[in-house]
Coordinates of N, CA and C in Angstrom, one line a residue:
M1 N 139.6 -15.0 90.5 CA 139.2 -14.5 89.6 C 138.5 -13.4 90.1
D2 N 138.1 -13.1 91.7 CA 138.1 -12.2 92.3 C 138.9 -11.3 92.1
L3 N 140.3 -11.2 92.5 CA 141.3 -11.2 92.9 C 141.1 -10.2 90.7
I4 N 140.9 -10.5 90.0 CA 141.3 -10.3 89.0 C 140.3 -8.7 89.0
A5 N 139.0 -9.3 89.0 CA 137.9 -8.2 88.8 C 138.4 -6.8 90.0
G6 N 139.0 -7.3 91.3 CA 139.2 -6.7 91.9 C 140.2 -5.7 91.6
I7 N 141.6 -6.1 90.7 CA 142.0 -5.2 90.2 C 140.8 -4.8 89.5
L8 N 141.2 -5.4 88.4 CA 140.5 -4.1 87.2 C 139.0 -3.0 88.2
H9 N 138.9 -2.8 89.0 CA 137.6 -2.6 89.7 C 138.7 -1.7 90.0
T10 N 140.2 -1.1 90.7 CA 140.1 0.0 91.5 C 141.1 0.6 90.3
S11 N 141.6 -0.6 90.0 CA 142.3 -0.1 88.3 C 141.3 1.1 87.8
L12 N 140.4 1.0 86.9 CA 139.1 1.6 86.6 C 139.2 3.2 87.1
L13 N 138.4 3.1 88.6 CA 138.6 4.3 89.6 C 139.3 4.9 90.0
A14 N 141.0 3.9 90.3 CA 141.8 5.5 90.3 C 142.3 6.4 88.7
G15 N 142.4 5.2 87.9 CA 142.3 5.8 86.6 C 141.6 6.6 85.9
G16 N 140.2 6.9 86.6 CA 139.5 7.9 85.9 C 140.1 9.1 86.4
V17 N 140.2 9.0 86.9 CA 141.1 10.5 87.8 C 141.7 10.6 87.0
L18 N 142.6 10.0 87.0 CA 144.2 10.3 85.7 C 143.9 10.5 84.7
A19 N 142.7 10.0 83.8 CA 142.1 10.6 83.0 C 141.6 11.5 82.8
L20 N 140.7 12.1 83.5 CA 140.5 13.3 83.6 C 141.5 14.7 83.5
A21 N 142.2 14.6 84.8 CA 143.9 15.1 84.8 C 144.4 14.9 83.2
A22 N 144.6 13.7 83.2 CA 145.4 13.8 81.6 C 144.4 15.0 80.8
L23 N 143.0 14.6 80.7 CA 142.2 15.3 79.3 C 142.1 16.7 79.4
G24 N 143.1 17.2 80.6 CA 142.7 18.6 80.7 C 144.1 19.0 80.7
E25 N 145.0 18.6 80.9 CA 146.4 18.7 80.4 C 146.4 18.8 78.8
V26 N 145.8 17.4 78.0 CA 145.7 17.4 76.7 C 145.0 18.9 76.1
L27 N 144.3 19.3 76.4 CA 143.3 19.9 76.1 C 144.1 21.8 76.0
A28 N 144.5 22.2 77.8 CA 145.5 22.8 78.1 C 146.8 23.1 76.8
E29 N 147.2 21.9 76.7 CA 148.6 22.2 75.8 C 148.0 22.3 73.8
R30 N 147.2 22.4 73.6 CA 146.2 22.2 72.8 C 146.5 23.8 72.7
V31 N 145.6 24.5 73.2 CA 145.8 26.0 73.4 C 147.3 26.9 73.8
G32 N 148.9 26.1 73.8 CA 149.8 26.4 74.1 C 150.1 26.1 75.3
V33 N 149.1 25.5 76.0 CA 149.4 26.1 77.7 C 150.4 24.7 78.1
V34 N 151.9 24.7 78.6 CA 152.1 23.4 79.0 C 152.1 24.1 80.6
N35 N 151.4 23.1 81.4 CA 150.8 23.3 82.4 C 151.4 21.3 83.3
L36 N 152.8 22.3 84.1 CA 152.9 20.3 84.4 C 152.6 21.0 85.8
G37 N 152.3 21.4 86.8 CA 151.5 21.3 87.7 C 150.0 20.4 87.9
V38 N 149.9 19.5 86.9 CA 148.8 19.2 87.2 C 148.9 18.5 88.6
E39 N 149.5 17.6 88.8 CA 149.7 16.9 90.6 C 149.7 17.7 91.6
G40 N 150.3 18.4 91.4 CA 149.9 19.9 92.0 C 148.9 19.9 92.5
L41 N 148.4 20.6 91.6 CA 146.4 20.8 91.8 C 145.2 19.6 91.9
M42 N 146.1 18.8 91.8 CA 145.1 17.8 92.1 C 145.4 17.2 94.0
A43 N 146.5 17.5 94.4 CA 146.8 17.3 95.5 C 146.3 17.8 96.1
L44 N 146.2 19.4 95.8 CA 145.6 20.7 96.2 C 143.9 19.9 96.7
G45 N 143.4 19.6 95.7 CA 142.0 19.2 95.3 C 142.0 18.7 96.4
A46 N 142.5 17.6 97.1 CA 142.2 16.3 97.5 C 142.7 16.4 98.6
I47 N 143.1 17.2 99.2 CA 143.2 17.2 100.7 C 142.1 18.7 101.0
T48 N 141.6 18.9 100.7 CA 140.9 20.3 100.5 C 139.2 19.8 100.4
G49 N 139.0 18.7 99.8 CA 138.3 17.5 99.7 C 138.1 17.0 100.5
I50 N 138.5 16.1 101.3 CA 139.2 15.4 102.2 C 138.3 16.2 103.9
A51 N 139.4 17.2 103.6 CA 139.1 18.1 104.8 C 138.0 18.6 105.0
A52 N 137.2 19.1 103.9 CA 135.3 19.7 103.9 C 135.2 18.2 104.3
V53 N 134.7 17.0 104.1 CA 133.3 16.3 104.0 C 134.0 15.8 105.4
V54 N 135.3 15.5 106.3 CA 135.5 15.5 107.2 C 135.2 16.4 108.0
T55 N 135.1 17.8 107.6 CA 134.7 19.0 109.2 C 133.1 18.8 108.6
T56 N 132.7 19.1 107.8 CA 130.8 19.5 107.3 C 129.9 17.7 107.2
K57 N 130.8 17.1 106.4 CA 129.7 16.0 107.1 C 128.7 16.0 105.4
S58 N 129.4 16.2 104.4 CA 129.2 16.6 103.1 C 129.9 16.4 101.9
P59 N 129.3 14.7 101.1 CA 130.5 15.0 100.5 C 130.4 16.4 99.2
T60 N 129.3 16.3 99.0 CA 128.8 17.8 98.2 C 129.5 19.0 98.0
A61 N 129.8 19.3 99.0 CA 130.7 20.6 100.3 C 131.9 20.4 100.0
G62 N 132.9 19.2 100.3 CA 133.9 19.0 99.9 C 134.5 19.0 98.3
F63 N 133.1 18.2 97.7 CA 133.5 18.4 96.0 C 133.3 19.7 95.2
A64 N 133.0 20.8 96.2 CA 132.7 22.0 95.7 C 133.8 22.8 96.7
L65 N 134.5 22.3 97.4 CA 135.6 23.1 97.3 C 137.3 22.5 97.3
A66 N 136.7 21.4 96.2 CA 138.0 20.8 96.1 C 137.8 21.3 94.8
L67 N 136.6 21.3 94.2 CA 136.8 22.7 92.6 C 136.9 23.6 92.8
A68 N 136.1 24.8 93.7 CA 136.6 26.1 94.0 C 138.4 25.9 94.1
V69 N 139.0 25.4 95.1 CA 140.4 25.0 95.2 C 141.6 25.1 94.6
G70 N 140.7 24.0 93.4 CA 141.6 23.8 91.8 C 141.0 25.4 90.4
L71 N 140.2 25.4 90.9 CA 139.6 26.8 89.9 C 141.0 28.2 90.6
L72 N 140.8 28.1 92.1 CA 141.7 28.9 92.0 C 143.4 29.4 91.7
V73 N 143.6 28.5 92.0 CA 145.4 27.9 92.0 C 145.5 27.4 90.7
G74 N 144.5 27.1 89.9 CA 144.7 27.8 88.4 C 144.8 28.4 87.4
M75 N 143.7 29.3 88.4 CA 143.8 30.9 87.4 C 145.2 31.7 88.4
V76 N 145.1 31.1 88.9 CA 146.9 32.0 89.6 C 148.0 31.3 89.0
F77 N 147.7 30.7 88.9 CA 148.9 29.7 87.1 C 148.6 30.4 85.3
A78 N 147.4 30.3 85.7 CA 146.9 30.8 84.4 C 147.8 32.6 84.5
A79 N 147.6 33.4 85.8 CA 147.9 34.6 85.4 C 149.2 35.0 85.3
I80 N 150.1 34.0 86.2 CA 151.9 34.4 86.7 C 151.9 33.9 85.3
T81 N 152.0 33.3 84.3 CA 152.4 32.2 83.2 C 151.6 33.3 81.9
V82 N 150.4 34.4 82.0 CA 150.3 34.5 80.8 C 150.3 36.2 80.3
Y83 N 149.9 36.8 81.9 CA 150.1 38.2 82.1 C 151.3 38.5 82.7
L84 N 151.9 37.5 82.8 CA 152.9 38.0 83.7 C 154.8 37.8 83.3
R85 N 153.5 36.6 82.2 CA 154.9 35.9 81.5 C 156.5 35.6 81.6
A86 N 155.9 34.7 82.7 CA 157.0 33.5 83.5 C 156.6 31.9 82.6
N87 N 158.0 31.2 82.6 CA 158.6 30.4 81.9 C 157.4 29.1 82.6
Q88 N 156.5 28.8 81.4 CA 155.4 27.5 81.8 C 156.1 26.4 83.0
V89 N 157.2 26.2 82.8 CA 158.0 25.0 82.7 C 158.6 24.8 84.2
L90 N 159.0 26.5 84.2 CA 159.1 26.6 85.5 C 158.0 26.6 86.8
C91 N 156.9 27.3 86.5 CA 155.9 27.7 87.3 C 155.0 26.6 87.7
G92 N 155.2 25.6 86.1 CA 154.4 24.7 86.6 C 155.5 23.6 88.1
L93 N 156.3 23.4 87.3 CA 157.2 22.8 88.5 C 157.2 23.4 90.0
A94 N 157.1 24.3 90.3 CA 156.5 24.4 91.2 C 156.0 24.7 92.3
L95 N 154.4 24.7 91.3 CA 153.2 24.1 91.5 C 153.4 22.5 92.1
T96 N 154.0 21.2 91.3 CA 153.5 20.1 91.8 C 153.9 20.2 93.1
L97 N 155.5 21.0 93.3 CA 156.3 20.9 94.7 C 155.7 21.5 95.7
M98 N 155.2 22.5 95.4 CA 154.5 22.8 96.2 C 152.8 22.8 97.0
G99 N 152.5 22.3 95.5 CA 151.0 21.4 95.9 C 150.8 19.8 96.6
T100 N 151.7 19.2 96.3 CA 152.2 18.2 96.6 C 152.6 18.4 98.0
G101 N 153.7 18.9 98.4 CA 154.5 18.9 99.6 C 153.0 20.1 100.6
F102 N 152.1 20.7 101.2 CA 151.4 21.7 101.0 C 150.7 20.0 101.6
A103 N 149.5 19.9 100.5 CA 148.7 18.2 100.7 C 149.3 17.5 101.7
A104 N 150.9 16.8 101.7 CA 151.2 16.2 102.2 C 151.4 16.9 104.2
T105 N 151.4 18.2 104.3 CA 151.1 18.2 105.2 C 150.5 18.7 106.3
V106 N 149.5 18.6 105.2 CA 148.4 19.0 105.9 C 147.2 17.9 106.1
G107 N 147.5 17.2 104.6 CA 147.0 15.6 105.0 C 147.8 14.5 106.1
K108 N 149.1 15.4 106.1 CA 148.9 13.8 108.0 C 148.1 14.0 108.9
A109 N 147.2 15.2 109.1 CA 146.5 15.3 109.9 C 145.1 14.1 109.6
Y110 N 144.7 14.3 108.3 CA 143.9 13.3 107.6 C 144.3 11.6 107.4
S111 N 145.6 11.0 107.7 CA 145.2 10.0 107.4 C 144.8 8.6 108.5
G112 N 144.5 8.2 107.3 CA 143.9 6.7 108.1 C 142.3 7.4 108.4
I113 N 142.1 8.6 107.9 CA 140.4 8.5 109.0 C 139.5 8.6 107.6
P114 N 138.4 7.3 107.8 CA 138.2 6.7 106.7 C 136.9 8.3 106.0
A115 N 135.9 8.7 105.1 CA 135.7 9.4 105.2 C 134.5 9.1 105.6
P116 N 133.3 10.3 107.0 CA 132.3 10.5 107.2 C 130.8 10.2 106.4
A117 N 131.1 10.5 105.0 CA 130.1 10.8 104.0 C 130.4 10.4 102.8
T118 N 129.4 9.8 101.9 CA 130.1 9.5 100.7 C 129.0 9.8 99.8
F119 N 129.6 9.7 98.8 CA 127.8 9.9 97.5 C 127.3 8.4 97.3
T120 N 126.3 8.4 97.2 CA 124.9 7.5 96.4 C 125.6 6.6 95.7
G121 N 125.4 5.3 95.4 CA 125.8 5.0 94.5 C 124.4 4.9 92.9
V122 N 125.0 4.9 92.0 CA 123.9 5.3 90.7 C 124.3 3.9 89.9
E123 N 122.5 3.6 89.6 CA 123.0 2.3 88.7 C 122.2 2.5 87.6
I124 N 123.4 1.8 86.7 CA 123.4 2.3 85.4 C 122.2 1.1 84.5
P125 N 121.8 1.5 83.9 CA 120.3 0.8 83.5 C 121.0 -0.5 82.5
I126 N 122.2 -0.4 81.6 CA 122.9 -1.6 81.2 C 123.8 -2.2 81.9
S127 N 124.4 -1.7 82.7 CA 125.2 -3.0 83.8 C 124.1 -3.6 84.3
A128 N 122.8 -2.3 84.9 CA 122.5 -3.3 86.0 C 121.5 -4.4 84.9
R129 N 121.5 -4.9 84.0 CA 120.2 -5.6 83.4 C 120.8 -6.9 83.5
S130 N 122.6 -6.9 83.6 CA 123.9 -8.4 83.0 C 123.5 -8.9 84.1
R131 N 123.7 -8.8 86.0 CA 123.2 -9.4 87.0 C 122.4 -10.2 86.4

């Protein structure tokens, strides 16, 4: 039973990030933008976040820098595809390839290093009563 609970717990933690990225992509497609670079944006944000946490020992700084990198790269993608009228599919694929490649290259230095600081847990009153 502990194995199943562990798998469900891990799938909810990992799936939440993917669900947020998918929600952002759905909203983007509703307005007519096809952004296939979501995976590259996630990779760039992730490596920026972990590098900032390892460097500053502050999870808030890591979150803020990851958010800033995602915002900046997303704005560059938007500027290229909307103002310069570049092909959205090709720009998205290029963003995915460059983002994951850059994150993999930079991430080798941080591979295997645990995060020195994490956010503290938040008790949810409804779930705390069931224990």
